[in-house]
Phi, psi and omega in degrees: 000319181299318180292322178298315181295320179297320179293314183294329184269007177297143173300145177082020176251076185296143177085000181247121176218125180261122177244121181259124180187184179250118180293137179240350180170182181233140173255142185219162167237170179276132179269167182293330184264012180096343176288154170275136183255121180293133178238338184193164172246135172260143184205165173248135184268110180063226182270007183285147179274338184297134177277131176245161184236130176245113181296143184204143171266326178226140179233125176245117179271113181222076191240032178056222183295335181277004173303331182296344176296339182293344174307319181282327181293329182253027173052039176076013180291342181218143177255131184229066179298133187213142170241131176265132177250107184269115187233143178272147172217163181225157177229128178264143171290158172304138182299140182302133177089350179251131178271340184229153174237134179305124185277052181241122176286148184231124178246114187262153173284182180293130175256101185292334180294318184252354181068035182240162169218070194302142165242122189246121184236100172294143181249159183301334181276005178093349176283164181231119179265134182228127172232196185070037189274342181082172178072026180293153174258145182248119188254130186282166178302314182297323177293320178294323178294338174268013175070031178303128176062015180294321184257342184214105183235089188268148175289162178264122186301322182291329179283328173299314180297317180295317181294318179297319179293318181295319182290316182289342172292333182267342186230110176296323181300310182286334177291322184269329186228008182278152177215130178294135177271315179197158173239149187202174176215153178224169179238114180273136180270118188234100171293159184302324182264008178066013177253138181291156173271118182218129175139188184282144174281123182300135177084004180233143174255126180087018181234129185221154175243137177213079185204172178087039184268011181054223183275004183260011184304315181292316182293322183272352187305311182300315181290321180294317178297319179294319180298317180292321180297327181278000000 
């Protein structure tokens, strides 16, 4: 996200403006063919209560697990059942004294002692990202529509401890010289059939949905964006 914002905010990038806020609805007018025509997005800026309006010809809702809030924005024209899977992950610093980390991803089986099934991803900067920590929380559609964990999505301390213990049992280097860089949590958007919601909102002109890609959102983003643009 930081790199995207830095790119978008470069001088000389006409037509690109990033507005950070919480969407609260869609404004429309009546079209000639009976469809509603999207004219704007309403939103709240940061912690402010005031409603602001962003004029728009086309609106693409791509809000991860909170995409299901669009059911209310489009007056029930589309159903977006969604389950949010809130999962903890950790990132290790490069081990002290080592300039390089082996660039091999590791997919582990179930560790019954710690309740993990670690996925270990070394990164080019020498850090190591680990997920598959177990103990995820499952958030319902109604909770997501009420903005559950939208502003504060914290990792679970017991899963951080379990993941660190499971990983250092496999790596003498990280057990003796490893140091955690950060702990974090994310919310994966999971529709019931595991297929993303993509396409036009029925009965609306200029309104599209592009969400619910589970853990493949980053990998599928270029193709999904191109498909919606076309």
